[in-house]
Short mmCIF file of C-alpha atoms in Angstrom, two decimals:
data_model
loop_
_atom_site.label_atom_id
_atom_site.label_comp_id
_atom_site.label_asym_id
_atom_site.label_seq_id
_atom_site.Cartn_x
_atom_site.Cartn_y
_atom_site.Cartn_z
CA UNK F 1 223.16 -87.88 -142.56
CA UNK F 2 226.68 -88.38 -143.59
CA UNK F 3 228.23 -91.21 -145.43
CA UNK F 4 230.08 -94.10 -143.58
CA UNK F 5 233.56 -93.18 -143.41
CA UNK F 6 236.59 -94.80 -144.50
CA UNK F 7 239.36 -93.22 -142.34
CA UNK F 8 238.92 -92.40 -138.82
CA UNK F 9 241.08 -90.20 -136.30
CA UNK F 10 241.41 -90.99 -132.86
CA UNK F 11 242.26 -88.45 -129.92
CA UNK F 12 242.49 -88.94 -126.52
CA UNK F 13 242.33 -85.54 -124.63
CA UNK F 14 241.95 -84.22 -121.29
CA UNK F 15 242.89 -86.04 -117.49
CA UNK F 16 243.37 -89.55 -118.10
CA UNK F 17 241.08 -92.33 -116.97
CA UNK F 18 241.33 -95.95 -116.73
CA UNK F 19 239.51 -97.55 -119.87
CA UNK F 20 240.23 -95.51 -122.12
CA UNK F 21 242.92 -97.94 -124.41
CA UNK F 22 239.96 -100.15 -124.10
CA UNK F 23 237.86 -97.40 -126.02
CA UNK F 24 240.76 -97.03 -128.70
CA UNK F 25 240.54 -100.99 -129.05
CA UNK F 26 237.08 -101.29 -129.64
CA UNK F 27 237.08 -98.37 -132.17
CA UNK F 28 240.00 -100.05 -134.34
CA UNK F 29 238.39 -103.45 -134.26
CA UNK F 30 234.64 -102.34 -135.12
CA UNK F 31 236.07 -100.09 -137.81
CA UNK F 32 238.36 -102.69 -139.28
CA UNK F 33 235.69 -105.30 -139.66
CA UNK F 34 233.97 -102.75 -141.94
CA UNK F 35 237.09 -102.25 -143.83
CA UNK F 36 237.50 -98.80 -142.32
CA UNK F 37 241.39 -97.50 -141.60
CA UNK F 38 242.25 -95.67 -138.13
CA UNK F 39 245.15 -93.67 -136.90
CA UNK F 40 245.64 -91.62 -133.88
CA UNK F 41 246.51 -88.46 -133.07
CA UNK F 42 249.03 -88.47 -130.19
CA UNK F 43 248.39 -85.91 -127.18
CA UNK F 44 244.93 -84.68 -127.39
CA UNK F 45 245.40 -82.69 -130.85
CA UNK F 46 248.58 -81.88 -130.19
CA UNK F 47 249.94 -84.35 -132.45
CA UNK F 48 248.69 -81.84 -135.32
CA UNK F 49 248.96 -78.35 -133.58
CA UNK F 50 252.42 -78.69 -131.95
CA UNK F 51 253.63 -81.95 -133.43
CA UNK F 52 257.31 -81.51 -132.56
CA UNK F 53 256.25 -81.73 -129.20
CA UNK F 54 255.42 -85.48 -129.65
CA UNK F 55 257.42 -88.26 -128.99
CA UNK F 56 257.46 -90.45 -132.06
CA UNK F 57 254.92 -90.00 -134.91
CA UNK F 58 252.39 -87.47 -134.48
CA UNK F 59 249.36 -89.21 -136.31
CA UNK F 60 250.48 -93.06 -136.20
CA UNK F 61 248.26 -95.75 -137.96
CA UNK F 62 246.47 -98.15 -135.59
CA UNK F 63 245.87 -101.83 -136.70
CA UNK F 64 243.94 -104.78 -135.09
CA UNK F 65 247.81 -106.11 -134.33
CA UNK F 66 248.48 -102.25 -132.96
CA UNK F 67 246.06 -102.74 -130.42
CA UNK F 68 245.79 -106.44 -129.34
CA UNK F 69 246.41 -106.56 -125.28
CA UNK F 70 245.56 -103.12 -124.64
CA UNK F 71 242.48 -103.14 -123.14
CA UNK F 72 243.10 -104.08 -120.23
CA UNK F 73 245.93 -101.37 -119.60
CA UNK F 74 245.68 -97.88 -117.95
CA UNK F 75 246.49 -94.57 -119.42
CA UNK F 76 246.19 -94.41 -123.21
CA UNK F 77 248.97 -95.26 -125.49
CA UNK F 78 248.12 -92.49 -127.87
CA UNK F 79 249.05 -89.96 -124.67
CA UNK F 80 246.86 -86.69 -123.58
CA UNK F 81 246.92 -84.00 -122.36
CA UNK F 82 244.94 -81.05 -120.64
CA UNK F 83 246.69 -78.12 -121.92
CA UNK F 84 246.47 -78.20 -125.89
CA UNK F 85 243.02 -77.07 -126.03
CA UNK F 86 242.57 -75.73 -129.43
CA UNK F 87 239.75 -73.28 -128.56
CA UNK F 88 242.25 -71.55 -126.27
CA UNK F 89 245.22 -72.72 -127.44
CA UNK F 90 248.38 -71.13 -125.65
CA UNK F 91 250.41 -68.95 -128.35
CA UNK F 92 253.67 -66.98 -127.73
CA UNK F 93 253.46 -63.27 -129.24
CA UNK F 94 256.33 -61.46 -130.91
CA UNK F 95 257.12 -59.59 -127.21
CA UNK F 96 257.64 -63.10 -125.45
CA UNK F 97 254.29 -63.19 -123.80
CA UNK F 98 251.54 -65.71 -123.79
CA UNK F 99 247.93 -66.00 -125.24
CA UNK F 100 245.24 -67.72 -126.18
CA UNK F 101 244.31 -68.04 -129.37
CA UNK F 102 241.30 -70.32 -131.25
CA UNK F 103 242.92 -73.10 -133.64
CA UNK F 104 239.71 -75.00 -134.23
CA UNK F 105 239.61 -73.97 -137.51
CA UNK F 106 242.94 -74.80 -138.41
CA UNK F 107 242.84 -78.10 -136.92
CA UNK F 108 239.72 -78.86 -138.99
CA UNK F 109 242.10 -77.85 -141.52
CA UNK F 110 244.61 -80.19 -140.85
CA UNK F 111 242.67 -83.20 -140.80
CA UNK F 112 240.87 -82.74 -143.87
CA UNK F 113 244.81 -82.65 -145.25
CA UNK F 114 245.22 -85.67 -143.29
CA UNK F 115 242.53 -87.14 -145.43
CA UNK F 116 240.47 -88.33 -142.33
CA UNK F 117 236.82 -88.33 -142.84
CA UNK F 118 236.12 -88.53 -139.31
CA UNK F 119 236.69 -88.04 -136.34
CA UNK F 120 236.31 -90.04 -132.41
CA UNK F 121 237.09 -87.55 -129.53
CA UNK F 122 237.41 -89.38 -126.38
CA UNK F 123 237.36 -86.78 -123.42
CA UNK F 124 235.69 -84.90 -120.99
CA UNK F 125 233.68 -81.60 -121.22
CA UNK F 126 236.44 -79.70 -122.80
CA UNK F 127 237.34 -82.52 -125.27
CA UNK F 128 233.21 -82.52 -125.76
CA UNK F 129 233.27 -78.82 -126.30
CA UNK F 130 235.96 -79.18 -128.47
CA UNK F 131 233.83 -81.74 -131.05
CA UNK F 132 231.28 -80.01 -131.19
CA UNK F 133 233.44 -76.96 -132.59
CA UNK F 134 234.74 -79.29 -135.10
CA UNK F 135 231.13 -80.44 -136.20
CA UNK F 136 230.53 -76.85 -136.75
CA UNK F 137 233.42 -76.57 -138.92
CA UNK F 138 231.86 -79.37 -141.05
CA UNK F 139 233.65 -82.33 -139.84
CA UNK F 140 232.39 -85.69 -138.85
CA UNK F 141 232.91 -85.88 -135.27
CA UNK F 142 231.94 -88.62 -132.41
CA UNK F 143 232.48 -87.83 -128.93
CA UNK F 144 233.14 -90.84 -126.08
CA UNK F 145 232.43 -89.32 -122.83
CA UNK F 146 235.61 -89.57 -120.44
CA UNK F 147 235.43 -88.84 -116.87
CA UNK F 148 236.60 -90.40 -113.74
CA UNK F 149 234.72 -87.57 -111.62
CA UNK F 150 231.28 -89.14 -113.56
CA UNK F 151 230.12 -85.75 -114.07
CA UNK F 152 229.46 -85.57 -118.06
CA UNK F 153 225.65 -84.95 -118.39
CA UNK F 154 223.35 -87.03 -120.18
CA UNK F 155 224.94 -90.04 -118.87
CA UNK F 156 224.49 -92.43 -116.32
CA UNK F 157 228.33 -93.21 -116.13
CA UNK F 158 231.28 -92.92 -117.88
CA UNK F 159 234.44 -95.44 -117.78
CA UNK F 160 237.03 -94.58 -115.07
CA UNK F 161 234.31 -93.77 -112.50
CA UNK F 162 234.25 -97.39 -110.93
CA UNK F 163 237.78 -98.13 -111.12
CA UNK F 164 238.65 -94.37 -108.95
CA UNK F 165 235.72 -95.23 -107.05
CA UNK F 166 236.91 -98.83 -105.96
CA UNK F 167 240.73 -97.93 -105.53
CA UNK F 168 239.32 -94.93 -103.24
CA UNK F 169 237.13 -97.49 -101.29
CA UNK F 170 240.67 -99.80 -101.10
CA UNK F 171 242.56 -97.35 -98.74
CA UNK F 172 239.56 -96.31 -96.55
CA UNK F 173 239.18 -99.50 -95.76
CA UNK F 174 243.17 -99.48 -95.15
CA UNK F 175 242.91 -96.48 -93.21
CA UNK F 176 240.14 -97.65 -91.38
CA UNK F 177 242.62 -100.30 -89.55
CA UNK F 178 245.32 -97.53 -88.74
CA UNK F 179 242.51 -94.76 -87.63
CA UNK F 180 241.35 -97.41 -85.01
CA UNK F 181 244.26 -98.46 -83.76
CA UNK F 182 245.93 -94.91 -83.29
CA UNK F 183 242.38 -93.11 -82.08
CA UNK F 184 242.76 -91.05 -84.94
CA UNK F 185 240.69 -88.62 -87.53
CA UNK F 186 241.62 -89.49 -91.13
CA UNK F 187 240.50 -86.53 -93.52
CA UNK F 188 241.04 -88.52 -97.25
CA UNK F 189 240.77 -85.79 -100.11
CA UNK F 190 239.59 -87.91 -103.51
CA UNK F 191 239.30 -85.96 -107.22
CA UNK F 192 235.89 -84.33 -107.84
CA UNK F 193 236.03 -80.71 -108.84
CA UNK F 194 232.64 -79.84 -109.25
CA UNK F 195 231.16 -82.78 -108.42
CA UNK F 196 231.06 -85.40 -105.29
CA UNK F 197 230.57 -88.93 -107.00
CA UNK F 198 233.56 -90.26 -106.59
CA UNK F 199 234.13 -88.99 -102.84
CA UNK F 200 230.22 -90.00 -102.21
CA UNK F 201 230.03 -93.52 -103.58
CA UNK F 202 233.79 -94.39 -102.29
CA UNK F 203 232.67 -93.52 -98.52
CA UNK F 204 229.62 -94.95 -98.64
CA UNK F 205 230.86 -97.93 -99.82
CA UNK F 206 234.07 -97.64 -96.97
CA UNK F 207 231.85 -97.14 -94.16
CA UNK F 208 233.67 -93.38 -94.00
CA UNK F 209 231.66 -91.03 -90.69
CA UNK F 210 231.71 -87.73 -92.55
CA UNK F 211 231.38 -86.83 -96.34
CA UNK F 212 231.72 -83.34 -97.83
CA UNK F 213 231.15 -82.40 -101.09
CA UNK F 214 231.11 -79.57 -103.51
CA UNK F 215 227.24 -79.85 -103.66
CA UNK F 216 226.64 -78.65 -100.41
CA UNK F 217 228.82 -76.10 -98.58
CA UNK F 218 229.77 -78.02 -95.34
CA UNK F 219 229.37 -76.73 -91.57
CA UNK F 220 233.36 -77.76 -90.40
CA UNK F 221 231.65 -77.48 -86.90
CA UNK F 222 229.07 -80.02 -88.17
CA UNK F 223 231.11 -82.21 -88.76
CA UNK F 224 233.30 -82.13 -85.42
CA UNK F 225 230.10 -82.48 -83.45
CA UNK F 226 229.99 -85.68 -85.42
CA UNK F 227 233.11 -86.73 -84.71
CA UNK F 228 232.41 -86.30 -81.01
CA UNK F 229 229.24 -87.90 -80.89
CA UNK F 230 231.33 -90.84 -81.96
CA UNK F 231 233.69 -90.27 -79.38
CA UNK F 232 230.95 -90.15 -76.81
CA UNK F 233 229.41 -93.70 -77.84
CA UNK F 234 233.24 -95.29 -77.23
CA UNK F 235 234.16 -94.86 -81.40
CA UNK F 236 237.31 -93.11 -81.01
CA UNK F 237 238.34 -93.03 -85.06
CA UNK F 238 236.41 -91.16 -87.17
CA UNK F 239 237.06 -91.08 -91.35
CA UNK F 240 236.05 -88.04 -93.15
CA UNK F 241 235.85 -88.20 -97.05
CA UNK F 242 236.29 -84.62 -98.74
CA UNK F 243 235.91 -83.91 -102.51
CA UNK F 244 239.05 -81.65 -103.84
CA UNK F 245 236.33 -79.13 -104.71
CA UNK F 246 234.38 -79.15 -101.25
CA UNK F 247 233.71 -75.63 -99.67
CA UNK F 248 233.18 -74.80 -96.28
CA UNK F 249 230.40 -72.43 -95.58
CA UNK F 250 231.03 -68.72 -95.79
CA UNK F 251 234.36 -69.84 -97.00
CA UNK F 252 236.42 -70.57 -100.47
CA UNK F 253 237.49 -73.76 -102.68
CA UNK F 254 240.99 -74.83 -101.79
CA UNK F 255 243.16 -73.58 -104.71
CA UNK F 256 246.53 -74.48 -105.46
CA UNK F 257 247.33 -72.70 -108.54
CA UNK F 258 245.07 -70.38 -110.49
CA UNK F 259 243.62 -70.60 -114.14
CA UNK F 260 246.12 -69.40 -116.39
CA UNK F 261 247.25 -69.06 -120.21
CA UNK F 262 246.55 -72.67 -121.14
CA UNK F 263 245.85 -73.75 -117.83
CA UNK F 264 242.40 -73.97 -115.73
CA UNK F 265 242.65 -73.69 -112.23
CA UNK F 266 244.00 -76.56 -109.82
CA UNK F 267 242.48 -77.76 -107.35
CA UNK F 268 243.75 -79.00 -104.10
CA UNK F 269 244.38 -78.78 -100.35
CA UNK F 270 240.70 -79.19 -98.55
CA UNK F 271 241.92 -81.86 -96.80
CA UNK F 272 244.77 -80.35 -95.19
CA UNK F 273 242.29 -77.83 -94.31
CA UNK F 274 239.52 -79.97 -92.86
CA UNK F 275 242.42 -81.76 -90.86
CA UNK F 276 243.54 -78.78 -89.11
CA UNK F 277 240.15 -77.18 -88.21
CA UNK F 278 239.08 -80.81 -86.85
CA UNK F 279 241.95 -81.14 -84.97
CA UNK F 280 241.11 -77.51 -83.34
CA UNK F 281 238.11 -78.73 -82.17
CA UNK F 282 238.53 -81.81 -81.08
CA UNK F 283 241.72 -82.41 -79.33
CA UNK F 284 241.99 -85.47 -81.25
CA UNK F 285 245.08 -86.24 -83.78
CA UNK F 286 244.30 -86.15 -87.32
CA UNK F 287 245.93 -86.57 -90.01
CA UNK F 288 245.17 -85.91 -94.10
CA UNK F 289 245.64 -88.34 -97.16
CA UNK F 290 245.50 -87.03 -100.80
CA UNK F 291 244.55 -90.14 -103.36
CA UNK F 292 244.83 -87.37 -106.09
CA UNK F 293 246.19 -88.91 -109.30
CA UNK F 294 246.60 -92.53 -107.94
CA UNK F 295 242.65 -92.70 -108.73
CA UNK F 296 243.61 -91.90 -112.76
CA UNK F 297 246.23 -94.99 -112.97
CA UNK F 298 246.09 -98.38 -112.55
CA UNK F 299 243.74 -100.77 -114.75
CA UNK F 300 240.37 -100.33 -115.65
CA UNK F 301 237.84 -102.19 -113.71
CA UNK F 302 235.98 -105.26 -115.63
CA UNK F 303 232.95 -103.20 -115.71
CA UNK F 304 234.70 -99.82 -117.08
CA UNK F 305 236.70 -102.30 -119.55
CA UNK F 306 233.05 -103.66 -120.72
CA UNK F 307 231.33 -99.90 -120.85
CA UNK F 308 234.65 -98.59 -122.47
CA UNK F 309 234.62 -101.28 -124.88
CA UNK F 310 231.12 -100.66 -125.41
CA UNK F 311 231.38 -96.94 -126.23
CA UNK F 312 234.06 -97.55 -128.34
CA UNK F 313 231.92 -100.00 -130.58
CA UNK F 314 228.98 -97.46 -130.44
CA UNK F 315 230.77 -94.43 -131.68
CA UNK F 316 231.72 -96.85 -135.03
CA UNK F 317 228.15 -97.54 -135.08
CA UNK F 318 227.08 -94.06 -134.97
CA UNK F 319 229.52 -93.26 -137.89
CA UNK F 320 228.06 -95.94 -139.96
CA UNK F 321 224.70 -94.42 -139.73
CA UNK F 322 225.73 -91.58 -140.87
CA UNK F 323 225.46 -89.80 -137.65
CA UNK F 324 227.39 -86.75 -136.73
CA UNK F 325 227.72 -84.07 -133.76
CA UNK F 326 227.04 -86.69 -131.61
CA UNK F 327 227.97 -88.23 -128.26
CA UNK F 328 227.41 -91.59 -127.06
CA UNK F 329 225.86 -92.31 -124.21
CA UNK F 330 224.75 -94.88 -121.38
CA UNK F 331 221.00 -94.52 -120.23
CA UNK F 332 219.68 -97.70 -118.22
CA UNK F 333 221.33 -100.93 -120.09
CA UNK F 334 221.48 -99.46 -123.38
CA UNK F 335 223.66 -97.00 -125.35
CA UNK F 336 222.59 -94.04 -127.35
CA UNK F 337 223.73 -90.86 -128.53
CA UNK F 338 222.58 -87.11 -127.80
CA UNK F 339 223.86 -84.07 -129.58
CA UNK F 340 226.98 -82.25 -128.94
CA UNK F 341 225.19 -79.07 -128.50
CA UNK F 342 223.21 -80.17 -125.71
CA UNK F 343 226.08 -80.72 -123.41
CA UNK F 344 227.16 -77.02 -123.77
CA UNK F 345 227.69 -75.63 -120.22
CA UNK F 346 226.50 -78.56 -118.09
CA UNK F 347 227.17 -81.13 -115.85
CA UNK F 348 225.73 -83.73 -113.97
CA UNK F 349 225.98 -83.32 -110.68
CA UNK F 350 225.29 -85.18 -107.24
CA UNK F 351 221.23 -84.79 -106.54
CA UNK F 352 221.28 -83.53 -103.45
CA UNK F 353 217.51 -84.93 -103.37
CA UNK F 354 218.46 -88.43 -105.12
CA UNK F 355 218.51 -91.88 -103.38
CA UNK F 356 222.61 -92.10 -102.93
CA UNK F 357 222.32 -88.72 -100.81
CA UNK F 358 219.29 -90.15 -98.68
CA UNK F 359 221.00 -93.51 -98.20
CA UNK F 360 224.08 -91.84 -96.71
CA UNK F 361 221.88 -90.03 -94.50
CA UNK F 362 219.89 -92.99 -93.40
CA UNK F 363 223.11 -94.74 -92.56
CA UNK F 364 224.09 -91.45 -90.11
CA UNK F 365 227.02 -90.31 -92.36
CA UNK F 366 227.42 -86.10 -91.76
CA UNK F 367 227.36 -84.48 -94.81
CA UNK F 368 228.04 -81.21 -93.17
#
């Protein structure tokens, strides 16, 4: 075990999700009422590994008074971002090209200079990844898990999941009204790269026909017979929710731009796709909707402000005990902690054997 701390960094890295200046909060007051002294580090890590980058202070000190209000605000008001990772950090070379090159090392580095004696990473699997390098390098490091997709293993949920989810469920239910009344298909394409939470839960919960996910490679013609089994029985709308990182079978993920130097791959487009091959085969009009980043903004929910909150005042707990190399976590009602290392290459993705898949069966959604 390590001993309690007495200055804390804070970095926010990766997509960002609605809670997570309620996670910052939390930190700086739980801290402060153990006399402990925060400051955070603005864009992921750029604020130390490409500082002139940053608008404003790189590392700026964060105070009870520097966070009052926040919580309840989307974004993060240190900023992120998804293209500073320091494990493959993009360098230019002497000829003008680009590569990546591991700065873990020298980021430890720089916050031992800093004089922080710890560390809270609030992210996502590469921000996770990314702490767990850093506990290696023999710093004190808390991860927060950070995820609107919900896909972080070894926990039930992670803030930003219910607020994407109940924005998505907002416009089916709006396009539900304009589907009926034209007779049309709406194909609505929600985030979820590898996994089908948020595009599961959202049309459950908006009554949508057809769901496809990147758990199961869909039948497109599966899902038109669906569509005119509906039209038989007098339904003549039909809403089909499709998970950026859905695949039709025998086919390919919709890609918009490749992984490159600094960048991993974008995803994007399956809508369009499902649109026009539905509209093929069944001589109706259809039309495609991408939510994309409008599921990141916005305020957090009242229950992601509570579990951000929550998290926050865990990972100062953690520290205090000494503990290191460690994320927190939500299992049942309570929170815990499991070790960096054990998140290493997975995810949690949708069951395809679990109770939400079976209840959108039983309800006569088409999965594909």
């Amino acid at each position: 075990m390590d001993p309690p701390p007495n200055r804390i960094a804070i970095t926010t890295g990766g997509g960002d999700a609605p809670g997570l200046n309620a996670v910052i909060r939390a930190v700086v007051l739980a801290a402060g009422r153990l006399g402990w002294e925060c400051h955070g580090i603005r864009d992921g890590f750029n604020g130390l590994l490409a500082p002139a980058g940053c608008l404003g202070e790189p590392v700026v000190p964060l105070s009870a008074d520097a966070v009052q209000g926040i919580g309840h605000l989307g974004g993060t008001i240190l900023g992120s971002t998804n293209r500073g990772n320091p494990l493959r950090f993009p360098v230019r070379q002497a000829d003008g090209s680009m590569a990546e090159q591991d700065r873990c090392g020298e980021l430890a580095t720089l916050l031992r200079k800093r004089g922080f004696d710890a560390l809270v990473a609030i992210g996502g699997d590469g921000s996770m990844e990314i702490a767990e390098r850093l506990h290696r390098h023999g710093l004190v490091v808390v991860g927060v898990p950070k995820t609107i997709d919900n896909d972080l293993d070894h926990t039930i949920q992670t803030f930003g999941f219910d607020s994407a989810v109940g924005f998505a469920t907002e416009c089916i239910d709006r396009l539900h009204t304009t589907a009926h009344s034209q007779h049309r298909v709406m194909v609505v394409e929600v985030m979820g790269r590898y996994a089908g939470w948020i595009a599961l839960h959202a049309g459950i919960a908006a009554g949508a026909h057809a769901i496809v996910l990147p758990e199961i490679d869909f039948d497109i013609d599966a899902v038109a017979a669906a569509i005119a089994r509906r039209d038989a029985a007098g339904h003549r709308h039909a809403i089909v929710v499709a998970a950026e990182g859905a695949q039709p079978r025998g086919g390919a993920r919709a890609v918009q731009a490749t992984a490159g130097i600094g960048q991993a791959e974008r995803l994007g487009g399956i809508g369009a796709w499902v649109e026009a091959r539905l509209a093929e085969r069944c001589g109706k009009e259809c039309r495609s909707v991408v939510l994309g980043h409008l599921l990141r903004g916005g305020s957090p929910s009242a229950f992601d402000r509570v579990v951000a909150a929550r998290f926050g005042a865990a990972a100062v707990r953690a520290l205090a005990r000494g503990e290191s190399g460690v994320m927190v976590t939500l299992g049942g009602q309570d929170i815990g902690t499991v070790p960096l290392a054990q998140l290493a290459g997975r995810s949690r993705r949708v069951p395809l054997d679990g109770d939400t898949i079976r209840t959108a069966l039983e309800l006569g959604i088409c999965l594909g």
